[in-house]
Short mmCIF file of C-alpha atoms in Angstrom, two decimals:
data_model
loop_
_atom_site.label_atom_id
_atom_site.label_comp_id
_atom_site.label_asym_id
_atom_site.label_seq_id
_atom_site.Cartn_x
_atom_site.Cartn_y
_atom_site.Cartn_z
CA MET A 629 -169.36 -19.65 -164.21
CA GLN A 630 -172.40 -21.09 -165.91
CA LEU A 631 -173.90 -17.60 -166.32
CA LEU A 632 -171.18 -16.79 -169.12
CA THR A 633 -171.76 -20.09 -170.85
CA ARG A 634 -174.49 -21.29 -173.16
CA SER A 635 -176.74 -23.95 -171.84
CA PRO A 636 -176.00 -27.45 -173.17
CA ARG A 637 -179.48 -27.96 -174.03
CA PRO A 638 -180.51 -26.27 -177.31
CA PRO A 639 -183.01 -23.58 -177.32
CA GLY A 640 -186.62 -24.87 -177.64
CA GLY A 641 -185.61 -28.37 -176.67
CA GLU A 642 -187.45 -30.44 -174.16
CA PRO A 643 -186.12 -30.10 -170.43
CA VAL A 644 -184.57 -33.04 -169.00
CA GLY A 645 -184.00 -34.52 -165.55
CA ASP A 646 -186.73 -34.10 -163.05
CA THR A 647 -188.82 -31.83 -165.15
CA VAL A 648 -192.57 -32.25 -164.60
CA GLU A 649 -194.48 -33.37 -167.75
CA LEU A 650 -197.82 -31.47 -167.45
CA ASP A 651 -201.06 -32.54 -168.99
CA ALA A 652 -203.01 -29.90 -170.94
CA GLU A 653 -205.73 -29.62 -168.06
CA ALA A 654 -203.34 -29.90 -165.23
CA ALA A 655 -200.80 -27.65 -166.36
CA PRO A 656 -202.25 -24.30 -165.26
CA ALA A 657 -202.87 -25.48 -161.70
CA THR A 658 -199.58 -27.01 -161.42
CA ARG A 659 -197.85 -23.82 -162.71
CA VAL A 660 -199.58 -21.83 -160.12
CA ARG A 661 -198.57 -24.29 -157.43
CA VAL A 662 -194.85 -24.01 -158.59
CA LEU A 663 -195.06 -20.26 -158.69
CA LEU A 664 -196.39 -19.86 -155.21
CA THR A 665 -193.97 -22.27 -153.81
CA ALA A 666 -191.15 -20.39 -155.38
CA ALA A 667 -192.44 -17.01 -154.13
CA PHE A 668 -193.46 -17.90 -150.41
CA GLY A 669 -190.90 -20.75 -149.89
CA PRO A 670 -187.95 -18.78 -149.44
CA LEU A 671 -189.81 -16.03 -147.33
CA ILE A 672 -191.00 -18.61 -144.87
CA THR A 673 -187.62 -20.21 -144.60
CA GLU A 674 -185.89 -17.03 -144.09
CA TYR A 675 -188.24 -15.86 -141.55
CA ALA A 676 -188.22 -19.04 -139.68
CA VAL A 677 -184.37 -19.02 -139.39
CA VAL A 678 -184.31 -15.32 -138.26
CA ALA A 679 -187.17 -16.12 -135.69
CA THR A 680 -185.23 -19.18 -134.42
CA VAL A 681 -181.98 -17.25 -133.72
CA VAL A 682 -183.98 -14.51 -131.97
CA ALA A 683 -185.65 -17.01 -129.91
CA LEU A 684 -182.39 -18.85 -128.98
CA VAL A 685 -180.91 -15.43 -127.87
CA ALA A 686 -184.05 -14.55 -125.73
CA LEU A 687 -184.02 -18.06 -124.13
CA THR A 688 -180.36 -17.97 -123.23
CA ALA A 689 -180.07 -14.39 -122.23
CA GLU A 690 -180.20 -13.54 -118.52
CA ARG A 691 -182.98 -11.27 -116.96
CA THR A 692 -185.13 -11.49 -120.10
CA ALA A 693 -188.69 -12.72 -120.36
CA PHE A 694 -189.48 -14.90 -123.23
CA SER A 695 -192.67 -14.12 -125.35
CA ALA A 696 -193.43 -15.84 -128.78
CA ALA A 697 -195.35 -12.88 -129.94
CA ASP A 698 -192.32 -10.61 -129.25
CA VAL A 699 -190.08 -12.98 -130.92
CA LEU A 700 -192.20 -12.98 -134.11
CA LEU A 701 -192.28 -9.32 -134.17
CA SER A 702 -188.58 -8.88 -133.63
CA ALA A 703 -187.94 -11.33 -136.44
CA GLY A 704 -189.46 -8.86 -138.99
CA PRO A 705 -186.76 -6.20 -138.51
CA GLY A 706 -184.18 -8.86 -138.33
CA TRP A 707 -185.41 -10.17 -141.81
CA LEU A 708 -185.01 -6.84 -143.20
CA ALA A 709 -181.50 -6.53 -141.68
CA GLY A 710 -180.56 -9.72 -143.74
CA PHE A 711 -181.51 -7.91 -146.87
CA GLN A 712 -179.27 -4.78 -145.92
CA VAL A 713 -182.25 -2.48 -145.00
CA GLN A 714 -180.99 0.29 -142.43
CA LEU A 715 -182.80 0.02 -139.11
CA GLY A 716 -183.47 2.78 -136.66
CA ILE A 717 -183.19 1.77 -132.98
CA GLY A 718 -184.46 4.37 -130.46
CA GLY A 719 -183.73 7.02 -133.10
CA HIS A 720 -180.24 5.98 -133.90
CA PRO A 721 -179.32 4.46 -137.22
CA LEU A 722 -177.83 1.12 -137.67
CA GLY A 723 -176.41 0.64 -141.12
CA VAL A 724 -173.48 -1.85 -140.37
CA LEU A 725 -175.55 -5.05 -141.08
CA PRO A 726 -174.39 -8.53 -141.27
CA LEU A 727 -173.45 -10.07 -144.49
CA LEU A 728 -173.77 -13.54 -143.70
CA PRO A 729 -177.71 -13.75 -143.64
CA THR A 730 -177.56 -11.68 -146.83
CA ILE A 731 -175.60 -14.22 -148.56
CA GLY A 732 -177.66 -17.19 -147.23
CA ALA A 733 -180.79 -15.40 -148.43
CA VAL A 734 -179.58 -14.77 -151.83
CA LEU A 735 -178.29 -18.39 -152.21
CA LEU A 736 -181.64 -19.78 -150.99
CA VAL A 737 -183.61 -17.51 -153.69
CA ALA A 738 -181.38 -18.37 -156.43
CA ARG A 739 -181.68 -22.22 -155.84
CA THR A 740 -185.38 -21.81 -155.49
CA ALA A 741 -185.62 -20.09 -158.76
CA SER A 742 -183.30 -22.52 -160.53
CA GLY A 743 -185.44 -25.59 -159.25
CA ALA A 744 -188.74 -23.80 -160.22
CA ALA A 745 -187.51 -22.95 -163.66
CA LEU A 746 -186.48 -26.58 -164.23
CA ARG A 747 -190.01 -27.85 -163.07
CA LEU A 748 -191.79 -25.25 -165.25
CA GLY A 749 -189.54 -26.18 -168.29
CA CYS A 750 -188.22 -22.72 -168.66
CA THR A 751 -185.69 -22.98 -171.55
CA THR A 752 -185.04 -19.38 -172.24
CA LEU A 753 -184.94 -16.33 -169.81
CA ARG A 754 -188.04 -14.88 -171.30
CA ARG A 755 -190.05 -17.87 -170.29
CA ALA A 756 -188.54 -17.43 -166.60
CA VAL A 757 -189.78 -13.73 -166.51
CA PRO A 758 -192.94 -14.53 -164.75
CA LEU A 759 -191.06 -16.66 -162.03
CA ILE A 760 -188.68 -13.90 -161.43
CA SER A 761 -191.47 -11.32 -161.20
CA VAL A 762 -193.44 -13.37 -158.64
CA ILE A 763 -190.48 -13.93 -156.45
CA GLY A 764 -189.37 -10.23 -156.40
CA ALA A 765 -193.00 -8.98 -155.93
CA ALA A 766 -193.40 -11.48 -152.94
CA HIS A 767 -190.18 -10.19 -151.21
CA ALA A 768 -191.00 -6.46 -151.94
CA LEU A 769 -194.62 -6.70 -150.53
CA PHE A 770 -193.59 -8.67 -147.45
CA GLY A 771 -190.71 -5.95 -146.77
CA LEU A 772 -193.37 -3.26 -147.20
CA LEU A 773 -195.74 -5.11 -144.59
CA ILE A 774 -192.92 -5.31 -142.12
CA GLY A 775 -191.98 -1.55 -142.61
CA LEU A 776 -195.54 -0.40 -142.16
CA LEU A 777 -196.00 -2.58 -139.03
CA SER A 778 -192.61 -1.30 -137.57
CA LEU A 779 -193.79 2.42 -137.53
CA SER A 780 -195.11 2.08 -134.09
CA ALA A 781 -192.34 -0.40 -132.81
CA PRO A 782 -189.06 0.57 -131.13
CA VAL A 783 -187.28 -0.62 -134.25
CA ARG A 784 -188.34 1.32 -137.14
CA VAL A 785 -187.69 0.84 -140.86
CA ASN A 786 -188.37 3.16 -143.71
CA PRO A 787 -191.26 1.62 -145.71
CA VAL A 788 -189.82 2.67 -148.99
CA LEU A 789 -186.47 0.99 -148.29
CA ALA A 790 -188.29 -1.98 -146.93
CA PHE A 791 -190.14 -2.33 -150.20
CA VAL A 792 -187.34 -1.59 -152.73
CA VAL A 793 -184.31 -3.23 -151.22
CA PRO A 794 -185.62 -6.87 -150.65
CA GLY A 795 -187.28 -6.67 -153.87
CA VAL A 796 -183.93 -5.78 -155.89
CA PHE A 797 -182.05 -8.53 -154.00
CA ALA A 798 -184.64 -11.18 -154.76
CA VAL A 799 -184.84 -10.18 -158.48
CA LEU A 800 -181.10 -10.40 -158.95
CA ALA A 801 -180.86 -13.60 -157.04
CA ALA A 802 -183.76 -15.21 -159.01
CA THR A 803 -182.31 -14.10 -162.39
CA GLY A 804 -179.15 -15.74 -161.45
CA GLY A 805 -180.76 -18.94 -160.66
CA ALA A 806 -182.93 -18.95 -163.89
CA LEU A 807 -179.80 -18.15 -165.88
CA ARG A 808 -178.06 -21.26 -164.34
CA ARG A 809 -180.92 -23.24 -166.07
CA CYS A 810 -181.84 -21.35 -169.24
CA GLY A 811 -178.38 -19.78 -170.03
CA LEU A 812 -177.84 -16.42 -171.43
CA PRO A 813 -180.23 -14.90 -173.99
CA ALA A 814 -179.25 -15.51 -177.63
CA ALA A 815 -178.92 -11.86 -178.28
CA ILE A 816 -176.37 -11.44 -175.49
CA ALA A 817 -174.62 -14.74 -176.03
CA ASP A 818 -174.07 -14.07 -179.70
CA ARG A 819 -172.63 -10.59 -179.08
CA LEU A 820 -170.55 -11.60 -176.00
CA ASP A 821 -166.94 -11.49 -176.89
CA PRO A 822 -165.09 -14.71 -175.93
CA LEU A 823 -162.27 -12.63 -174.50
CA ALA A 824 -164.67 -10.67 -172.36
CA ALA A 825 -166.30 -13.83 -171.11
CA ARG A 826 -162.90 -15.17 -170.20
CA GLY A 827 -162.12 -11.94 -168.54
CA LEU A 828 -165.28 -12.05 -166.33
CA ARG A 829 -164.37 -15.54 -165.31
CA ALA A 830 -160.76 -14.52 -164.47
CA GLY A 831 -162.08 -11.61 -162.49
CA ALA A 832 -164.39 -13.82 -160.39
CA LEU A 833 -161.40 -16.00 -159.77
CA GLY A 834 -159.30 -12.98 -158.67
CA LEU A 835 -162.05 -11.64 -156.32
CA ALA A 836 -162.48 -15.14 -154.65
CA ALA A 837 -158.74 -15.31 -154.27
CA LEU A 838 -158.46 -11.89 -152.63
CA LEU A 839 -161.23 -12.85 -150.43
CA ALA A 840 -159.50 -15.93 -149.41
CA VAL A 841 -156.30 -13.83 -148.72
CA GLY A 842 -158.39 -11.57 -146.42
CA ALA A 843 -159.80 -14.56 -144.68
CA ILE A 844 -156.30 -15.99 -144.06
CA VAL A 845 -155.03 -12.86 -142.75
CA PHE A 846 -158.17 -12.34 -140.40
CA THR A 847 -157.79 -15.84 -139.23
CA VAL A 848 -153.99 -15.51 -138.40
CA ALA A 849 -154.60 -12.23 -136.70
CA THR A 850 -157.45 -13.65 -134.56
CA ALA A 851 -155.41 -16.77 -133.66
CA ALA A 852 -152.48 -14.41 -132.57
CA SER A 853 -154.85 -12.47 -130.30
CA MET A 854 -156.68 -15.43 -128.88
CA SER A 855 -156.31 -14.23 -125.36
CA THR A 856 -157.84 -10.74 -126.10
CA VAL A 857 -160.67 -12.64 -127.86
CA ASP A 858 -161.37 -14.84 -124.97
CA ASP A 859 -161.44 -11.80 -122.50
CA LEU A 860 -164.26 -10.25 -124.59
CA PHE A 861 -166.64 -13.07 -124.12
CA GLU A 862 -168.98 -12.56 -121.14
CA PRO A 863 -168.91 -15.09 -118.12
CA SER A 864 -172.40 -16.17 -118.58
CA PHE A 865 -173.45 -18.64 -121.24
CA GLY A 866 -176.37 -16.65 -122.42
CA ASN A 867 -174.39 -13.42 -123.14
CA SER A 868 -171.40 -15.30 -124.69
CA PHE A 869 -173.77 -17.31 -127.06
CA GLY A 870 -175.19 -13.96 -128.19
CA LEU A 871 -171.82 -12.50 -128.90
CA PHE A 872 -170.62 -15.80 -130.66
CA LEU A 873 -173.74 -15.54 -132.99
CA LEU A 874 -173.23 -11.82 -133.58
CA SER A 875 -169.51 -12.51 -134.48
CA VAL A 876 -170.52 -15.22 -136.81
CA ALA A 877 -173.02 -13.16 -138.59
CA TYR A 878 -170.57 -10.38 -139.16
CA LEU A 879 -167.70 -12.66 -140.21
CA PRO A 880 -167.86 -11.70 -143.98
CA ASN A 881 -167.69 -8.12 -143.03
CA ALA A 882 -164.49 -8.65 -141.18
CA VAL A 883 -163.21 -10.60 -144.09
CA VAL A 884 -163.88 -7.71 -146.45
CA ALA A 885 -162.14 -5.39 -143.91
CA ALA A 886 -159.10 -7.64 -143.88
CA LEU A 887 -159.15 -7.67 -147.67
CA SER A 888 -159.01 -3.85 -147.72
CA PHE A 889 -156.02 -3.86 -145.09
CA VAL A 890 -154.06 -6.47 -147.08
CA SER A 891 -154.31 -4.56 -150.40
CA GLY A 892 -153.37 -1.27 -148.72
CA PRO A 893 -156.33 1.17 -148.00
CA GLY A 894 -157.36 -0.46 -144.71
CA PHE A 895 -160.61 0.34 -142.82
CA THR A 896 -161.86 2.82 -140.09
CA ILE A 897 -164.10 2.26 -137.02
CA GLY A 898 -165.00 5.62 -135.70
CA SER A 899 -161.58 7.32 -134.79
CA LEU A 900 -159.61 4.09 -135.44
CA ASP A 901 -157.88 3.95 -138.86
CA VAL A 902 -155.72 0.84 -139.64
CA SER A 903 -153.91 0.43 -142.93
CA LEU A 904 -150.55 -0.72 -144.09
CA VAL A 905 -149.22 2.84 -144.61
CA GLY A 906 -150.50 4.23 -141.28
CA TYR A 907 -152.09 3.79 -138.11
CA ARG A 908 -154.40 5.90 -135.75
CA GLY A 909 -155.59 4.48 -132.56
CA GLY A 910 -159.09 4.49 -131.28
CA SER A 911 -161.59 2.47 -129.24
CA VAL A 912 -163.55 -0.53 -130.73
CA PRO A 913 -166.67 -2.39 -129.67
CA ALA A 914 -166.11 -5.15 -127.21
CA VAL A 915 -167.07 -7.83 -129.69
CA PRO A 916 -164.98 -10.94 -130.05
CA LEU A 917 -164.77 -10.63 -133.73
CA LEU A 918 -162.77 -7.47 -133.27
CA GLY A 919 -160.23 -9.00 -130.91
CA GLY A 920 -157.64 -9.43 -133.68
CA ILE A 921 -157.22 -5.58 -134.50
CA PRO A 922 -153.69 -4.57 -133.57
CA GLU A 923 -153.16 -2.04 -130.99
CA HIS A 924 -150.17 -0.35 -132.83
CA THR A 925 -148.38 -0.54 -136.23
CA ALA A 926 -145.73 -2.87 -137.10
CA ALA A 927 -142.67 -2.44 -139.55
CA TRP A 928 -143.31 -5.77 -141.32
CA TRP A 929 -146.80 -4.99 -142.39
CA PRO A 930 -145.70 -3.92 -145.92
CA VAL A 931 -144.57 -7.51 -146.53
CA LEU A 932 -148.27 -8.56 -146.69
CA LEU A 933 -148.27 -6.74 -150.17
CA VAL A 934 -146.90 -9.82 -151.65
CA LEU A 935 -150.34 -11.51 -151.15
CA PRO A 936 -152.35 -9.45 -153.47
CA ALA A 937 -149.47 -9.30 -156.03
CA ALA A 938 -149.61 -13.17 -155.92
CA VAL A 939 -153.28 -13.12 -156.58
CA GLY A 940 -152.66 -10.86 -159.74
CA ALA A 941 -149.98 -13.23 -160.89
CA LEU A 942 -152.37 -16.00 -160.43
CA VAL A 943 -154.95 -14.26 -162.62
CA GLY A 944 -152.33 -13.60 -165.37
CA TRP A 945 -151.12 -17.49 -165.11
CA SER A 946 -154.63 -18.71 -165.54
CA VAL A 947 -155.12 -16.88 -168.87
CA ARG A 948 -151.66 -17.49 -170.21
CA HIS A 949 -153.18 -19.93 -172.85
CA ALA A 950 -156.35 -18.06 -173.45
CA ASP A 951 -155.22 -16.27 -176.55
CA ASP A 952 -152.04 -16.52 -178.79
CA ASP A 953 -151.88 -12.74 -179.15
CA PRO A 954 -150.23 -11.03 -176.11
CA ALA A 955 -152.73 -8.00 -176.70
CA GLY A 956 -155.71 -10.26 -176.30
CA ARG A 957 -154.43 -11.65 -173.01
CA ILE A 958 -153.69 -8.32 -171.59
CA ARG A 959 -157.30 -7.37 -172.55
CA ILE A 960 -158.48 -10.32 -170.62
CA VAL A 961 -156.46 -9.25 -167.50
CA ALA A 962 -157.85 -5.62 -167.81
CA ILE A 963 -161.37 -7.02 -167.83
CA ALA A 964 -160.53 -9.19 -164.85
CA GLY A 965 -159.18 -6.17 -163.02
CA ALA A 966 -162.37 -4.22 -163.63
CA VAL A 967 -164.41 -7.03 -162.23
CA VAL A 968 -162.40 -7.16 -159.13
CA GLY A 969 -162.56 -3.43 -158.75
CA PHE A 970 -166.35 -3.41 -159.03
CA GLY A 971 -166.60 -6.28 -156.61
CA CYS A 972 -164.52 -4.35 -154.01
CA VAL A 973 -166.87 -1.41 -154.37
CA VAL A 974 -170.02 -3.55 -153.85
CA LEU A 975 -168.51 -5.60 -150.92
CA GLY A 976 -167.01 -2.47 -149.19
CA THR A 977 -170.40 -0.67 -149.50
CA LEU A 978 -172.36 -3.58 -148.00
CA ALA A 979 -169.73 -4.23 -145.26
CA GLY A 980 -169.63 -0.65 -143.70
CA GLY A 981 -172.42 1.75 -142.63
CA ARG A 982 -173.64 3.79 -139.67
CA LEU A 983 -173.21 2.53 -136.20
CA ALA A 984 -175.48 4.69 -134.14
CA ASP A 985 -174.13 8.19 -133.21
CA GLY A 986 -171.33 7.13 -130.84
CA PRO A 987 -167.62 6.84 -130.91
CA PHE A 988 -167.85 3.82 -133.24
CA ASP A 989 -169.46 5.69 -136.14
CA PRO A 990 -168.88 5.17 -139.05
CA VAL A 991 -167.63 1.78 -139.88
CA SER A 992 -166.32 2.01 -143.47
CA VAL A 993 -164.00 0.79 -146.14
CA PRO A 994 -162.69 3.45 -148.59
CA VAL A 995 -164.27 1.84 -151.55
CA GLY A 996 -163.04 4.28 -154.11
CA VAL A 997 -159.40 3.86 -153.17
CA ALA A 998 -159.67 0.12 -152.40
CA SER A 999 -161.29 -0.47 -155.92
CA ILE A 1000 -158.43 1.49 -157.80
CA VAL A 1001 -155.82 -0.47 -155.76
CA ALA A 1002 -157.44 -3.81 -156.34
CA PHE A 1003 -157.62 -3.08 -160.00
CA CYS A 1004 -153.82 -2.23 -160.11
CA TRP A 1005 -153.03 -5.32 -158.01
CA ILE A 1006 -154.52 -7.56 -160.75
CA VAL A 1007 -153.60 -5.64 -163.82
CA ILE A 1008 -149.94 -4.98 -163.26
CA PRO A 1009 -148.52 -8.38 -162.11
CA GLY A 1010 -151.33 -10.31 -163.94
CA GLY A 1011 -150.72 -8.58 -167.26
CA PHE A 1012 -146.83 -8.93 -166.84
CA VAL A 1013 -147.25 -12.74 -166.30
CA ALA A 1014 -149.90 -13.24 -169.00
CA PHE A 1015 -147.65 -11.43 -171.51
CA PHE A 1016 -144.33 -13.40 -170.84
CA ALA A 1017 -145.78 -16.79 -169.96
CA GLY A 1018 -147.99 -17.08 -173.08
CA ALA A 1019 -147.35 -17.80 -176.58
CA HIS A 1020 -146.00 -15.13 -178.89
CA ALA A 1021 -146.34 -15.13 -182.64
CA PRO A 1022 -143.14 -15.45 -184.69
CA ALA A 1023 -142.11 -12.22 -186.25
CA ALA A 1024 -142.01 -12.14 -190.06
CA PRO A 1025 -138.33 -12.02 -191.77
CA PRO A 1026 -137.19 -8.56 -192.22
CA ASP A 1027 -136.15 -8.96 -195.82
CA THR A 1028 -139.68 -9.64 -196.86
CA LEU A 1029 -141.47 -7.09 -195.01
CA ASP A 1030 -141.55 -4.33 -197.66
CA VAL A 1031 -142.11 -6.81 -200.34
CA GLU A 1032 -145.08 -8.42 -198.84
CA GLU A 1033 -146.58 -4.96 -198.16
CA GLU A 1034 -146.48 -3.85 -201.75
CA PHE A 1035 -147.07 -7.17 -203.71
CA GLY A 1036 -149.05 -9.28 -201.07
CA GLU A 1037 -147.92 -12.82 -200.85
CA GLU A 1038 -146.00 -12.64 -204.28
CA PHE A 1039 -142.28 -12.75 -203.90
CA VAL A 1040 -140.10 -10.17 -205.80
CA ASP A 1041 -136.60 -10.81 -206.73
CA GLU A 1042 -133.77 -8.12 -206.91
CA GLU A 1043 -134.52 -7.22 -210.64
CA GLY A 1044 -138.20 -6.31 -209.76
CA LEU A 1045 -139.71 -9.38 -211.49
CA ALA A 1046 -142.37 -11.56 -209.74
CA GLU A 1047 -141.63 -15.06 -208.85
CA ASP A 1048 -144.68 -16.25 -210.86
CA ASP A 1049 -143.62 -14.41 -213.88
CA LEU A 1050 -140.24 -15.86 -213.66
CA ALA A 1051 -141.72 -19.27 -213.31
CA GLU A 1052 -143.95 -18.88 -216.24
CA ASP A 1053 -141.10 -17.70 -218.42
CA SER A 1054 -138.90 -20.72 -217.54
CA ASP A 1055 -141.68 -23.02 -218.17
CA GLU A 1056 -142.34 -21.51 -221.65
CA SER A 1057 -138.74 -21.76 -222.45
CA GLU A 1058 -138.46 -25.46 -221.37
CA ALA A 1059 -141.63 -26.48 -223.09
CA GLY A 1060 -140.56 -24.98 -226.51
CA THR A 1061 -143.73 -23.08 -227.44
CA ASP A 1062 -144.69 -22.39 -230.97
CA GLU A 1063 -144.16 -18.60 -230.75
CA PRO A 1064 -141.35 -17.53 -232.86
CA GLY A 1065 -137.95 -16.06 -231.72
CA GLU A 1066 -135.81 -13.38 -233.26
CA GLU A 1067 -134.13 -15.93 -235.56
CA ASP A 1068 -137.47 -16.98 -237.07
CA VAL A 1069 -138.58 -13.61 -238.17
CA ASP A 1070 -137.01 -13.72 -241.45
CA GLU A 1071 -138.63 -17.20 -242.32
CA LEU A 1072 -142.10 -15.90 -241.92
CA ASP A 1073 -144.28 -15.46 -245.14
CA PRO A 1074 -146.23 -12.19 -245.10
CA GLU A 1075 -149.09 -13.64 -246.70
CA GLU A 1076 -149.57 -16.33 -244.14
CA VAL A 1077 -149.24 -13.75 -241.33
CA LEU A 1078 -151.91 -11.50 -243.03
CA ALA A 1079 -154.18 -14.27 -243.64
CA ASP A 1080 -154.49 -14.96 -239.91
CA VAL A 1081 -155.27 -11.27 -239.06
CA ASP A 1082 -159.07 -10.57 -238.89
CA PRO A 1083 -159.65 -7.08 -240.25
CA GLU A 1084 -162.52 -6.40 -237.92
CA GLU A 1085 -160.18 -6.94 -234.90
CA LEU A 1086 -157.75 -4.18 -236.23
CA ASP A 1087 -158.22 -1.00 -234.23
CA THR A 1088 -158.15 1.60 -236.97
CA ASP A 1089 -158.61 4.35 -234.51
CA GLU A 1090 -155.51 3.47 -232.57
CA PHE A 1091 -153.43 3.13 -236.00
CA GLU A 1092 -154.69 6.44 -237.14
CA ALA A 1093 -153.84 7.89 -233.76
CA GLU A 1094 -150.19 6.51 -233.89
CA PHE A 1095 -149.35 7.46 -237.52
CA THR A 1096 -151.36 10.73 -237.84
CA GLU A 1097 -149.72 13.93 -236.97
CA PRO A 1098 -151.29 15.40 -233.82
CA GLU A 1099 -152.90 18.65 -233.74
CA PRO A 1100 -151.08 21.47 -232.06
CA GLU A 1101 -152.41 22.46 -228.62
CA PRO A 1102 -154.19 25.82 -228.24
CA GLY A 1103 -151.81 28.73 -227.74
CA THR A 1104 -148.88 27.18 -229.60
CA ALA A 1105 -147.42 27.89 -232.98
CA PRO A 1106 -148.29 25.19 -235.58
CA ARG A 1107 -145.35 23.04 -236.70
CA PRO A 1108 -144.11 23.46 -240.12
CA ARG A 1109 -145.47 20.98 -242.74
CA GLN A 1110 -142.88 18.72 -244.25
CA PRO A 1111 -142.64 18.87 -248.16
CA GLU A 1112 -144.00 15.95 -250.04
CA PRO A 1113 -141.55 13.80 -251.80
CA ASP A 1114 -141.04 14.06 -255.62
CA TYR A 1115 -141.89 10.77 -256.87
CA ASP A 1116 -141.17 11.61 -260.51
CA GLU A 1117 -137.59 12.51 -259.70
CA PHE A 1118 -137.23 9.33 -257.66
CA ASP A 1119 -138.28 7.29 -260.69
CA ALA A 1120 -135.95 8.98 -262.87
CA GLU A 1121 -132.86 8.36 -260.52
CA ALA A 1122 -134.06 4.65 -260.45
CA GLU A 1123 -134.12 4.30 -264.18
CA ALA A 1124 -130.75 5.93 -264.44
CA GLU A 1125 -129.12 3.52 -262.16
CA LEU A 1126 -130.72 0.63 -264.09
CA GLY A 1127 -129.25 1.97 -267.41
CA LEU A 1128 -132.51 2.75 -268.90
CA GLU A 1129 -131.94 6.50 -269.68
CA LEU A 1130 -134.22 7.93 -272.19
CA PRO A 1131 -133.21 9.52 -275.57
CA GLU A 1132 -131.89 12.98 -275.44
CA ASP A 1133 -134.72 14.29 -277.59
CA VAL A 1134 -137.27 12.69 -275.27
CA SER A 1135 -138.30 14.39 -272.01
CA LEU A 1136 -140.20 12.95 -269.15
CA ASP A 1137 -141.96 16.26 -268.74
CA GLN A 1138 -143.18 16.21 -272.36
CA PRO A 1139 -144.52 12.83 -273.24
CA GLU A 1140 -145.85 14.07 -276.54
CA THR A 1141 -142.28 14.30 -278.02
CA ARG A 1142 -141.89 10.55 -278.02
CA PRO A 1143 -141.33 9.26 -281.77
CA GLU A 1144 -144.64 8.52 -283.41
CA HIS A 1145 -143.29 6.77 -286.53
CA ALA A 1146 -141.53 3.99 -284.82
CA SER A 1147 -142.04 0.54 -286.26
CA ASP A 1148 -144.54 -1.79 -284.51
CA GLY A 1149 -141.86 -4.15 -283.89
CA SER A 1150 -139.25 -1.75 -282.37
CA GLY A 1151 -142.01 -0.15 -280.40
CA ALA A 1152 -143.10 -3.47 -279.10
CA VAL A 1153 -139.68 -4.38 -278.11
CA THR A 1154 -138.88 -0.90 -276.58
CA GLU A 1155 -142.34 -1.09 -274.55
CA SER A 1156 -141.42 -4.58 -273.24
CA THR A 1157 -138.01 -3.60 -272.43
CA ASP A 1158 -139.26 -0.56 -270.56
CA ASP A 1159 -141.82 -2.54 -268.65
CA SER A 1160 -139.33 -5.23 -267.80
CA GLY A 1161 -136.78 -2.56 -266.49
CA GLU A 1162 -139.33 -0.97 -264.41
CA ASP A 1163 -140.43 -4.22 -262.89
CA GLU A 1164 -136.95 -5.34 -262.19
CA GLY A 1165 -136.05 -1.92 -260.67
CA ARG A 1166 -139.16 -2.17 -258.39
CA GLU A 1167 -138.31 -5.75 -257.25
CA ARG A 1168 -134.80 -4.45 -256.34
CA ASP A 1169 -136.08 -1.62 -254.51
CA ARG A 1170 -138.23 -3.95 -252.51
#
């Protein structure tokens, strides 16, 4: 889907292809011409197609008088029916409207808007807003005109619905066509999750596959009941041609009903209720399109549930390589299931409606149950296939789980040492650094060590805190103070060990009792001997 991808042309770049290069003077006139063509071109084409079909039916039908004025007037309600505007015929509502004209009108408007955006050089959606507004306003005003003119006609239309519904369809279709050329706005494209975009694409694939399954089932059922279908055609060519055109116009409605039947919920036409789990008989309109509706239930119908399960598996298989994480793939499948469920709600709402007030009213598809069932058919088998068919990230070794959580990428050995620390220690031991070991401590010179120390770098506060006795905490008894050592006694013991005892009449406590009349020579010798003894004792103490 190009609606979910960015435009290959960079924003603000010059458009390429068949873009019209406008002169400064001719640009306004050309822009007006392109806008008017985009606004009224689809209207004229759609109205002409409806009028042609009405004219063919009137010309081929028996016992009818052809009138060009009546054909043109009748084409107006037919044009509104193509945009799913409920009609009133003789006071009876007609809400079951054909989907084929609606699909054709939407595609025509989208294609016209895409071509006009290219000719106008609209590179962003903001620049295409005038184009989208003109197309939507033209369809809304034209519908309002038809609704006002039909107030006095046999086929009446609510003017409010005639104004709103065609305008909404035209705006949505024109926006889709403009996005095809301009791409998504930058604000949306930047915030759009890639997985969500992939889920939207997978959902579109799943919805298209389910519609294909419904179309196959409808075709097989119609081919198996061809004799009944043939009996429903009128003998005359005119009436048979009208029934054929009616059947072709309602063909998408029948495909949606077959889709609901295959997925499980089924559909109802008045009192008729057909589903895989139950059947309630009733009358149906005599239209060849409905000739394939079974008249009774069959025991093999539940086998058809394999088809929607295969569609879900297809969606899961398509996203098996979308992401390496299985949870991401499951998310994509869930988004795809939501897209399919929403699509079933829209299609089921448009395919059904009121059918007068007779025995065939209403024609409906249980959109609530159908959307939930379709979601499950996509998510359950699709999620299973996407989970097991895609890649899985290898699990981390169990021995390193706790280590990686605590230390990150750093490996820790059994002793609690980091691998990097071990490597650094081994490198230092091999390199033979200059740092001394235990055997080299005794060889150090204290003066060399102290010379390398900067006094300013010493943390005196830390030194005092380490060697100072801490103060007692409040509320606790103070610790007893240790007695100071007696240094005089220590010196006396040291001198006694060295054999330098003092004379008996000399006391250390009374230094004045030392002999005063000693000769100078003896005193000198004695003083020298005492000093040398003290120095020698201090060196030994060291």
